[in-house]
mmCIF file with all atom_site columns, C-alpha atoms in Angstrom:
data_model
loop_
_atom_site.group_PDB
_atom_site.id
_atom_site.type_symbol
_atom_site.label_atom_id
_atom_site.label_alt_id
_atom_site.label_comp_id
_atom_site.label_asym_id
_atom_site.label_entity_id
_atom_site.label_seq_id
_atom_site.pdbx_PDB_ins_code
_atom_site.Cartn_x
_atom_site.Cartn_y
_atom_site.Cartn_z
_atom_site.occupancy
_atom_site.B_iso_or_equiv
_atom_site.pdbx_formal_charge
_atom_site.auth_seq_id
_atom_site.auth_comp_id
_atom_site.auth_asym_id
_atom_site.auth_atom_id
_atom_site.pdbx_PDB_model_num
ATOM 1   C CA . MET A 1 1   ? -1.217  -82.022 -17.389 1.00 0.00 ? 1   MET A CA 1
ATOM 2   C CA . ALA A 1 2   ? -2.251  -80.301 -14.155 1.00 0.00 ? 2   ALA A CA 1
ATOM 3   C CA . LYS A 1 3   ? 0.403   -79.982 -11.460 1.00 0.00 ? 3   LYS A CA 1
ATOM 4   C CA . SER A 1 4   ? -0.275  -81.975 -8.323  1.00 0.00 ? 4   SER A CA 1
ATOM 5   C CA . PHE A 1 5   ? 0.405   -80.435 -4.949  1.00 0.00 ? 5   PHE A CA 1
ATOM 6   C CA . GLY A 1 6   ? 1.616   -82.265 -1.855  1.00 0.00 ? 6   GLY A CA 1
ATOM 7   C CA . ASP A 1 7   ? -0.255  -81.847 1.427   1.00 0.00 ? 7   ASP A CA 1
ATOM 8   C CA . ARG A 1 8   ? 2.272   -79.386 2.868   1.00 0.00 ? 8   ARG A CA 1
ATOM 9   C CA . GLU A 1 9   ? 2.379   -77.384 -0.380  1.00 0.00 ? 9   GLU A CA 1
ATOM 10  C CA . ARG A 1 10  ? -1.437  -77.261 -0.477  1.00 0.00 ? 10  ARG A CA 1
ATOM 11  C CA . GLU A 1 11  ? -1.508  -75.970 3.092   1.00 0.00 ? 11  GLU A CA 1
ATOM 12  C CA . LEU A 1 12  ? 1.067   -73.265 2.295   1.00 0.00 ? 12  LEU A CA 1
ATOM 13  C CA . ILE A 1 13  ? -0.700  -72.161 -0.877  1.00 0.00 ? 13  ILE A CA 1
ATOM 14  C CA . GLN A 1 14  ? -4.082  -72.006 0.880   1.00 0.00 ? 14  GLN A CA 1
ATOM 15  C CA . GLY A 1 15  ? -2.467  -69.805 3.532   1.00 0.00 ? 15  GLY A CA 1
ATOM 16  C CA . GLU A 1 16  ? -0.961  -67.588 0.835   1.00 0.00 ? 16  GLU A CA 1
ATOM 17  C CA . LEU A 1 17  ? -4.337  -67.267 -0.876  1.00 0.00 ? 17  LEU A CA 1
ATOM 18  C CA . ILE A 1 18  ? -5.980  -66.284 2.423   1.00 0.00 ? 18  ILE A CA 1
ATOM 19  C CA . GLU A 1 19  ? -3.282  -63.666 3.059   1.00 0.00 ? 19  GLU A CA 1
ATOM 20  C CA . ALA A 1 20  ? -3.687  -62.375 -0.492  1.00 0.00 ? 20  ALA A CA 1
ATOM 21  C CA . CYS A 1 21  ? -7.428  -62.197 0.056   1.00 0.00 ? 21  CYS A CA 1
ATOM 22  C CA . LYS A 1 22  ? -6.955  -60.125 3.235   1.00 0.00 ? 22  LYS A CA 1
ATOM 23  C CA . GLN A 1 23  ? -4.659  -57.700 1.430   1.00 0.00 ? 23  GLN A CA 1
ATOM 24  C CA . CYS A 1 24  ? -6.785  -57.352 -1.707  1.00 0.00 ? 24  CYS A CA 1
ATOM 25  C CA . TRP A 1 25  ? -10.078 -57.002 0.103   1.00 0.00 ? 25  TRP A CA 1
ATOM 26  C CA . SER A 1 26  ? -8.676  -54.306 2.385   1.00 0.00 ? 26  SER A CA 1
ATOM 27  C CA . ARG A 1 27  ? -7.320  -52.432 -0.634  1.00 0.00 ? 27  ARG A CA 1
ATOM 28  C CA . TYR A 1 28  ? -9.949  -53.016 -3.302  1.00 0.00 ? 28  TYR A CA 1
ATOM 29  C CA . GLY A 1 29  ? -12.990 -54.644 -1.760  1.00 0.00 ? 29  GLY A CA 1
ATOM 30  C CA . TYR A 1 30  ? -14.666 -57.846 -2.829  1.00 0.00 ? 30  TYR A CA 1
ATOM 31  C CA . GLN A 1 31  ? -15.952 -56.849 -6.251  1.00 0.00 ? 31  GLN A CA 1
ATOM 32  C CA . LYS A 1 32  ? -12.654 -55.396 -7.466  1.00 0.00 ? 32  LYS A CA 1
ATOM 33  C CA . THR A 1 33  ? -10.589 -58.331 -6.229  1.00 0.00 ? 33  THR A CA 1
ATOM 34  C CA . GLY A 1 34  ? -9.951  -60.778 -9.052  1.00 0.00 ? 34  GLY A CA 1
ATOM 35  C CA . ILE A 1 35  ? -8.969  -64.413 -9.011  1.00 0.00 ? 35  ILE A CA 1
ATOM 36  C CA . ARG A 1 36  ? -6.076  -63.663 -11.364 1.00 0.00 ? 36  ARG A CA 1
ATOM 37  C CA . GLU A 1 37  ? -4.482  -61.256 -8.875  1.00 0.00 ? 37  GLU A CA 1
ATOM 38  C CA . LEU A 1 38  ? -5.098  -63.587 -5.926  1.00 0.00 ? 38  LEU A CA 1
ATOM 39  C CA . ALA A 1 39  ? -3.488  -66.490 -7.820  1.00 0.00 ? 39  ALA A CA 1
ATOM 40  C CA . GLN A 1 40  ? -0.488  -64.363 -8.820  1.00 0.00 ? 40  GLN A CA 1
ATOM 41  C CA . MET A 1 41  ? 0.062   -63.308 -5.211  1.00 0.00 ? 41  MET A CA 1
ATOM 42  C CA . ALA A 1 42  ? 0.126   -66.998 -4.219  1.00 0.00 ? 42  ALA A CA 1
ATOM 43  C CA . ASN A 1 43  ? 2.434   -67.876 -7.174  1.00 0.00 ? 43  ASN A CA 1
ATOM 44  C CA . ILE A 1 44  ? -0.046  -70.242 -8.785  1.00 0.00 ? 44  ILE A CA 1
ATOM 45  C CA . SER A 1 45  ? -1.959  -70.158 -12.065 1.00 0.00 ? 45  SER A CA 1
ATOM 46  C CA . THR A 1 46  ? -5.533  -68.960 -12.260 1.00 0.00 ? 46  THR A CA 1
ATOM 47  C CA . GLY A 1 47  ? -6.573  -72.507 -13.159 1.00 0.00 ? 47  GLY A CA 1
ATOM 48  C CA . ALA A 1 48  ? -4.781  -73.885 -10.111 1.00 0.00 ? 48  ALA A CA 1
ATOM 49  C CA . PHE A 1 49  ? -6.799  -71.500 -7.911  1.00 0.00 ? 49  PHE A CA 1
ATOM 50  C CA . TYR A 1 50  ? -9.850  -73.729 -8.428  1.00 0.00 ? 50  TYR A CA 1
ATOM 51  C CA . ARG A 1 51  ? -7.972  -76.723 -7.020  1.00 0.00 ? 51  ARG A CA 1
ATOM 52  C CA . PHE A 1 52  ? -7.958  -74.873 -3.684  1.00 0.00 ? 52  PHE A CA 1
ATOM 53  C CA . PHE A 1 53  ? -11.309 -73.020 -3.674  1.00 0.00 ? 53  PHE A CA 1
ATOM 54  C CA . ASP A 1 54  ? -14.468 -73.547 -5.709  1.00 0.00 ? 54  ASP A CA 1
ATOM 55  C CA . SER A 1 55  ? -14.950 -69.800 -6.095  1.00 0.00 ? 55  SER A CA 1
ATOM 56  C CA . LYS A 1 56  ? -13.711 -66.417 -4.994  1.00 0.00 ? 56  LYS A CA 1
ATOM 57  C CA . GLU A 1 57  ? -16.575 -66.346 -2.518  1.00 0.00 ? 57  GLU A CA 1
ATOM 58  C CA . MET A 1 58  ? -15.419 -69.566 -0.840  1.00 0.00 ? 58  MET A CA 1
ATOM 59  C CA . LEU A 1 59  ? -11.935 -68.033 -0.455  1.00 0.00 ? 59  LEU A CA 1
ATOM 60  C CA . PHE A 1 60  ? -13.549 -65.011 1.206   1.00 0.00 ? 60  PHE A CA 1
ATOM 61  C CA . VAL A 1 61  ? -15.425 -67.336 3.565   1.00 0.00 ? 61  VAL A CA 1
ATOM 62  C CA . ALA A 1 62  ? -12.194 -69.199 4.415   1.00 0.00 ? 62  ALA A CA 1
ATOM 63  C CA . THR A 1 63  ? -10.549 -65.843 5.107   1.00 0.00 ? 63  THR A CA 1
ATOM 64  C CA . ALA A 1 64  ? -13.462 -64.771 7.323   1.00 0.00 ? 64  ALA A CA 1
ATOM 65  C CA . ASN A 1 65  ? -13.070 -68.076 9.188   1.00 0.00 ? 65  ASN A CA 1
ATOM 66  C CA . GLU A 1 66  ? -9.441  -67.173 9.939   1.00 0.00 ? 66  GLU A CA 1
ATOM 67  C CA . TYR A 1 67  ? -10.648 -63.983 11.598  1.00 0.00 ? 67  TYR A CA 1
ATOM 68  C CA . GLN A 1 68  ? -13.365 -65.912 13.403  1.00 0.00 ? 68  GLN A CA 1
ATOM 69  C CA . ARG A 1 69  ? -10.725 -68.174 14.941  1.00 0.00 ? 69  ARG A CA 1
ATOM 70  C CA . GLU A 1 70  ? -8.889  -65.088 16.237  1.00 0.00 ? 70  GLU A CA 1
ATOM 71  C CA . LEU A 1 71  ? -12.125 -63.801 17.769  1.00 0.00 ? 71  LEU A CA 1
ATOM 72  C CA . ILE A 1 72  ? -12.886 -67.170 19.369  1.00 0.00 ? 72  ILE A CA 1
ATOM 73  C CA . ASP A 1 73  ? -9.395  -67.106 20.915  1.00 0.00 ? 73  ASP A CA 1
ATOM 74  C CA . ILE A 1 74  ? -10.187 -63.677 22.403  1.00 0.00 ? 74  ILE A CA 1
ATOM 75  C CA . PHE A 1 75  ? -13.375 -65.137 23.863  1.00 0.00 ? 75  PHE A CA 1
ATOM 76  C CA . HIS A 1 76  ? -11.654 -68.100 25.516  1.00 0.00 ? 76  HIS A CA 1
ATOM 77  C CA . THR A 1 77  ? -8.766  -65.998 26.840  1.00 0.00 ? 77  THR A CA 1
ATOM 78  C CA . THR A 1 78  ? -11.206 -63.555 28.404  1.00 0.00 ? 78  THR A CA 1
ATOM 79  C CA . MET A 1 79  ? -13.378 -66.305 29.877  1.00 0.00 ? 79  MET A CA 1
ATOM 80  C CA . ALA A 1 80  ? -10.284 -67.794 31.536  1.00 0.00 ? 80  ALA A CA 1
ATOM 81  C CA . GLN A 1 81  ? -9.718  -64.428 33.243  1.00 0.00 ? 81  GLN A CA 1
ATOM 82  C CA . CYS A 1 82  ? -13.340 -63.604 34.002  1.00 0.00 ? 82  CYS A CA 1
ATOM 83  C CA . PRO A 1 83  ? -15.736 -66.598 34.194  1.00 0.00 ? 83  PRO A CA 1
ATOM 84  C CA . GLY A 1 84  ? -19.526 -66.618 34.238  1.00 0.00 ? 84  GLY A CA 1
ATOM 85  C CA . LYS A 1 85  ? -21.992 -64.434 32.440  1.00 0.00 ? 85  LYS A CA 1
ATOM 86  C CA . GLN A 1 86  ? -19.939 -61.314 33.245  1.00 0.00 ? 86  GLN A CA 1
ATOM 87  C CA . GLY A 1 87  ? -17.084 -62.987 31.386  1.00 0.00 ? 87  GLY A CA 1
ATOM 88  C CA . VAL A 1 88  ? -19.356 -63.564 28.391  1.00 0.00 ? 88  VAL A CA 1
ATOM 89  C CA . ALA A 1 89  ? -20.248 -59.851 28.305  1.00 0.00 ? 89  ALA A CA 1
ATOM 90  C CA . THR A 1 90  ? -16.604 -58.823 28.698  1.00 0.00 ? 90  THR A CA 1
ATOM 91  C CA . SER A 1 91  ? -15.569 -61.313 25.994  1.00 0.00 ? 91  SER A CA 1
ATOM 92  C CA . ILE A 1 92  ? -18.108 -59.954 23.540  1.00 0.00 ? 92  ILE A CA 1
ATOM 93  C CA . LYS A 1 93  ? -16.994 -56.373 24.273  1.00 0.00 ? 93  LYS A CA 1
ATOM 94  C CA . ARG A 1 94  ? -13.400 -57.373 23.520  1.00 0.00 ? 94  ARG A CA 1
ATOM 95  C CA . ILE A 1 95  ? -14.492 -59.164 20.359  1.00 0.00 ? 95  ILE A CA 1
ATOM 96  C CA . VAL A 1 96  ? -16.399 -56.076 19.196  1.00 0.00 ? 96  VAL A CA 1
ATOM 97  C CA . ALA A 1 97  ? -13.325 -53.913 19.851  1.00 0.00 ? 97  ALA A CA 1
ATOM 98  C CA . ALA A 1 98  ? -11.149 -56.350 17.896  1.00 0.00 ? 98  ALA A CA 1
ATOM 99  C CA . MET A 1 99  ? -13.652 -56.524 15.035  1.00 0.00 ? 99  MET A CA 1
ATOM 100 C CA . SER A 1 100 ? -13.809 -52.754 14.711  1.00 0.00 ? 100 SER A CA 1
ATOM 101 C CA . SER A 1 101 ? -10.033 -52.627 14.270  1.00 0.00 ? 101 SER A CA 1
ATOM 102 C CA . MET A 1 102 ? -9.944  -55.296 11.541  1.00 0.00 ? 102 MET A CA 1
ATOM 103 C CA . ALA A 1 103 ? -10.037 -53.224 8.348   1.00 0.00 ? 103 ALA A CA 1
ATOM 104 C CA . TRP A 1 104 ? -10.616 -56.278 6.184   1.00 0.00 ? 104 TRP A CA 1
ATOM 105 C CA . LEU A 1 105 ? -13.559 -57.366 8.286   1.00 0.00 ? 105 LEU A CA 1
ATOM 106 C CA . THR A 1 106 ? -15.180 -53.950 8.591   1.00 0.00 ? 106 THR A CA 1
ATOM 107 C CA . SER A 1 107 ? -14.935 -53.405 4.836   1.00 0.00 ? 107 SER A CA 1
ATOM 108 C CA . MET A 1 108 ? -16.779 -56.683 4.355   1.00 0.00 ? 108 MET A CA 1
ATOM 109 C CA . TRP A 1 109 ? -20.096 -55.591 5.840   1.00 0.00 ? 109 TRP A CA 1
ATOM 110 C CA . GLU A 1 110 ? -21.184 -53.651 2.766   1.00 0.00 ? 110 GLU A CA 1
ATOM 111 C CA . GLU A 1 111 ? -20.276 -56.439 0.369   1.00 0.00 ? 111 GLU A CA 1
ATOM 112 C CA . TRP A 1 112 ? -21.309 -59.448 2.446   1.00 0.00 ? 112 TRP A CA 1
ATOM 113 C CA . PRO A 1 113 ? -24.876 -59.595 1.002   1.00 0.00 ? 113 PRO A CA 1
ATOM 114 C CA . VAL A 1 114 ? -23.414 -59.871 -2.508  1.00 0.00 ? 114 VAL A CA 1
ATOM 115 C CA . ILE A 1 115 ? -21.108 -62.688 -1.405  1.00 0.00 ? 115 ILE A CA 1
ATOM 116 C CA . ILE A 1 116 ? -23.904 -64.550 0.371   1.00 0.00 ? 116 ILE A CA 1
ATOM 117 C CA . ARG A 1 117 ? -26.013 -64.585 -2.807  1.00 0.00 ? 117 ARG A CA 1
ATOM 118 C CA . LYS A 1 118 ? -23.165 -66.361 -4.615  1.00 0.00 ? 118 LYS A CA 1
ATOM 119 C CA . LEU A 1 119 ? -22.545 -69.042 -1.980  1.00 0.00 ? 119 LEU A CA 1
ATOM 120 C CA . PRO A 1 120 ? -24.074 -72.533 -2.222  1.00 0.00 ? 120 PRO A CA 1
ATOM 121 C CA . PRO A 1 121 ? -27.720 -72.433 -1.038  1.00 0.00 ? 121 PRO A CA 1
ATOM 122 C CA . ASP A 1 122 ? -27.162 -74.593 2.031   1.00 0.00 ? 122 ASP A CA 1
ATOM 123 C CA . PHE A 1 123 ? -24.015 -72.759 3.147   1.00 0.00 ? 123 PHE A CA 1
ATOM 124 C CA . ILE A 1 124 ? -25.713 -70.218 5.443   1.00 0.00 ? 124 ILE A CA 1
ATOM 125 C CA . GLU A 1 125 ? -27.731 -72.947 7.179   1.00 0.00 ? 125 GLU A CA 1
ATOM 126 C CA . GLU A 1 126 ? -24.600 -75.054 7.703   1.00 0.00 ? 126 GLU A CA 1
ATOM 127 C CA . ASP A 1 127 ? -22.698 -72.022 9.006   1.00 0.00 ? 127 ASP A CA 1
ATOM 128 C CA . PHE A 1 128 ? -25.480 -71.279 11.491  1.00 0.00 ? 128 PHE A CA 1
ATOM 129 C CA . ARG A 1 129 ? -25.494 -74.925 12.631  1.00 0.00 ? 129 ARG A CA 1
ATOM 130 C CA . GLY A 1 130 ? -21.763 -74.532 13.331  1.00 0.00 ? 130 GLY A CA 1
ATOM 131 C CA . ASP A 1 131 ? -22.538 -71.419 15.415  1.00 0.00 ? 131 ASP A CA 1
ATOM 132 C CA . VAL A 1 132 ? -25.160 -73.376 17.405  1.00 0.00 ? 132 VAL A CA 1
ATOM 133 C CA . ILE A 1 133 ? -22.605 -76.099 18.152  1.00 0.00 ? 133 ILE A CA 1
ATOM 134 C CA . ARG A 1 134 ? -20.020 -73.495 19.258  1.00 0.00 ? 134 ARG A CA 1
ATOM 135 C CA . ILE A 1 135 ? -22.555 -71.794 21.574  1.00 0.00 ? 135 ILE A CA 1
ATOM 136 C CA . ALA A 1 136 ? -23.603 -75.162 23.039  1.00 0.00 ? 136 ALA A CA 1
ATOM 137 C CA . ASP A 1 137 ? -19.938 -76.013 23.652  1.00 0.00 ? 137 ASP A CA 1
ATOM 138 C CA . ILE A 1 138 ? -19.341 -72.635 25.323  1.00 0.00 ? 138 ILE A CA 1
ATOM 139 C CA . ILE A 1 139 ? -22.366 -73.071 27.586  1.00 0.00 ? 139 ILE A CA 1
ATOM 140 C CA . GLN A 1 140 ? -21.157 -76.511 28.644  1.00 0.00 ? 140 GLN A CA 1
ATOM 141 C CA . GLN A 1 141 ? -17.444 -75.657 28.896  1.00 0.00 ? 141 GLN A CA 1
ATOM 142 C CA . TYR A 1 142 ? -17.992 -72.624 31.112  1.00 0.00 ? 142 TYR A CA 1
ATOM 143 C CA . GLY A 1 143 ? -20.883 -73.994 33.160  1.00 0.00 ? 143 GLY A CA 1
ATOM 144 C CA . LEU A 1 144 ? -23.307 -71.331 31.979  1.00 0.00 ? 144 LEU A CA 1
ATOM 145 C CA . THR A 1 145 ? -27.054 -71.625 32.396  1.00 0.00 ? 145 THR A CA 1
ATOM 146 C CA . ALA A 1 146 ? -28.935 -70.279 29.411  1.00 0.00 ? 146 ALA A CA 1
ATOM 147 C CA . LYS A 1 147 ? -32.426 -68.839 29.848  1.00 0.00 ? 147 LYS A CA 1
ATOM 148 C CA . ARG A 1 148 ? -33.332 -69.749 26.257  1.00 0.00 ? 148 ARG A CA 1
ATOM 149 C CA . ASP A 1 149 ? -32.732 -72.717 23.989  1.00 0.00 ? 149 ASP A CA 1
ATOM 150 C CA . THR A 1 150 ? -29.346 -72.904 22.242  1.00 0.00 ? 150 THR A CA 1
ATOM 151 C CA . GLU A 1 151 ? -30.645 -72.075 18.757  1.00 0.00 ? 151 GLU A CA 1
ATOM 152 C CA . SER A 1 152 ? -32.422 -68.941 19.988  1.00 0.00 ? 152 SER A CA 1
ATOM 153 C CA . THR A 1 153 ? -29.368 -67.944 22.053  1.00 0.00 ? 153 THR A CA 1
ATOM 154 C CA . THR A 1 154 ? -27.193 -68.345 18.963  1.00 0.00 ? 154 THR A CA 1
ATOM 155 C CA . GLN A 1 155 ? -29.507 -66.207 16.836  1.00 0.00 ? 155 GLN A CA 1
ATOM 156 C CA . ILE A 1 156 ? -29.494 -63.475 19.471  1.00 0.00 ? 156 ILE A CA 1
ATOM 157 C CA . VAL A 1 157 ? -25.692 -63.496 19.814  1.00 0.00 ? 157 VAL A CA 1
ATOM 158 C CA . ASP A 1 158 ? -25.264 -63.464 16.009  1.00 0.00 ? 158 ASP A CA 1
ATOM 159 C CA . LEU A 1 159 ? -27.695 -60.555 15.706  1.00 0.00 ? 159 LEU A CA 1
ATOM 160 C CA . LEU A 1 160 ? -25.987 -58.741 18.569  1.00 0.00 ? 160 LEU A CA 1
ATOM 161 C CA . LEU A 1 161 ? -22.574 -59.014 16.902  1.00 0.00 ? 161 LEU A CA 1
ATOM 162 C CA . THR A 1 162 ? -23.999 -57.960 13.553  1.00 0.00 ? 162 THR A CA 1
ATOM 163 C CA . ALA A 1 163 ? -25.735 -54.937 15.059  1.00 0.00 ? 163 ALA A CA 1
ATOM 164 C CA . VAL A 1 164 ? -22.822 -53.662 17.110  1.00 0.00 ? 164 VAL A CA 1
ATOM 165 C CA . THR A 1 165 ? -20.426 -53.910 14.189  1.00 0.00 ? 165 THR A CA 1
ATOM 166 C CA . ARG A 1 166 ? -22.510 -51.238 12.486  1.00 0.00 ? 166 ARG A CA 1
ATOM 167 C CA . GLN A 1 167 ? -21.647 -48.719 15.203  1.00 0.00 ? 167 GLN A CA 1
ATOM 168 C CA . ASN A 1 168 ? -19.465 -46.710 12.820  1.00 0.00 ? 168 ASN A CA 1
ATOM 169 C CA . TYR A 1 169 ? -22.609 -45.582 11.040  1.00 0.00 ? 169 TYR A CA 1
ATOM 170 C CA . LEU A 1 170 ? -23.780 -43.686 14.113  1.00 0.00 ? 170 LEU A CA 1
ATOM 171 C CA . PRO A 1 171 ? -22.485 -40.262 15.125  1.00 0.00 ? 171 PRO A CA 1
ATOM 172 C CA . GLY A 1 172 ? -20.481 -39.748 18.298  1.00 0.00 ? 172 GLY A CA 1
ATOM 173 C CA . ASP A 1 173 ? -18.917 -42.173 20.732  1.00 0.00 ? 173 ASP A CA 1
ATOM 174 C CA . THR A 1 174 ? -21.093 -45.280 20.817  1.00 0.00 ? 174 THR A CA 1
ATOM 175 C CA . GLY A 1 175 ? -18.950 -47.202 23.330  1.00 0.00 ? 175 GLY A CA 1
ATOM 176 C CA . GLU A 1 176 ? -21.219 -46.714 26.320  1.00 0.00 ? 176 GLU A CA 1
ATOM 177 C CA . SER A 1 177 ? -24.300 -47.616 24.287  1.00 0.00 ? 177 SER A CA 1
ATOM 178 C CA . ILE A 1 178 ? -22.643 -50.751 22.889  1.00 0.00 ? 178 ILE A CA 1
ATOM 179 C CA . ASP A 1 179 ? -21.625 -51.820 26.409  1.00 0.00 ? 179 ASP A CA 1
ATOM 180 C CA . PHE A 1 180 ? -25.212 -51.281 27.631  1.00 0.00 ? 180 PHE A CA 1
ATOM 181 C CA . ILE A 1 181 ? -26.640 -53.371 24.798  1.00 0.00 ? 181 ILE A CA 1
ATOM 182 C CA . ILE A 1 182 ? -24.145 -56.192 25.350  1.00 0.00 ? 182 ILE A CA 1
ATOM 183 C CA . ASP A 1 183 ? -24.660 -56.202 29.131  1.00 0.00 ? 183 ASP A CA 1
ATOM 184 C CA . SER A 1 184 ? -28.453 -56.173 28.744  1.00 0.00 ? 184 SER A CA 1
ATOM 185 C CA . VAL A 1 185 ? -28.548 -58.952 26.180  1.00 0.00 ? 185 VAL A CA 1
ATOM 186 C CA . ILE A 1 186 ? -26.141 -61.219 28.079  1.00 0.00 ? 186 ILE A CA 1
ATOM 187 C CA . ASP A 1 187 ? -28.048 -60.591 31.320  1.00 0.00 ? 187 ASP A CA 1
ATOM 188 C CA . ALA A 1 188 ? -31.264 -61.625 29.541  1.00 0.00 ? 188 ALA A CA 1
ATOM 189 C CA . LEU A 1 189 ? -29.660 -64.731 28.018  1.00 0.00 ? 189 LEU A CA 1
ATOM 190 C CA . PHE A 1 190 ? -27.849 -66.261 31.007  1.00 0.00 ? 190 PHE A CA 1
ATOM 191 C CA . GLU A 1 191 ? -28.477 -66.910 34.705  1.00 0.00 ? 191 GLU A CA 1
#
């Protein structure tokens, strides 16, 4: 008979699985990280793993969402210090700096296309819809005036973040170039 988990125990085990995922992905990458090892690190059976996540890929998404929450906190903290469109640019610069120091996250970029192919077909669309809602909330919360519709603004911001996270593939110090791109895009997106 399968063991049942209480709400608090479920929450703790999910947290342990996410921490295990961060450690394993940083060390081994996505493809070499196995469910057996993740389950052992969380002190559960391999079978019990599937009571928490439908697949290894969904655990990786949950782990990425943990990082996303950290990045959103950076955004809001920066906006409180520096409002308006200049605050948006400064926030994104700080997010990019934080992203480049997250070993787990930077290692993900090469393997993300493999993970995406294994996610449920509607997942990417739902994730993007969540991004659109977050951008709409940010625009309203901080009294920003967008020059484009929210969906287009979201696509541009998502593409901007994706592009600048690839800066390590370019030679030399890219900081000034990244700042120019961010400033230019934010200036084009907001009044």
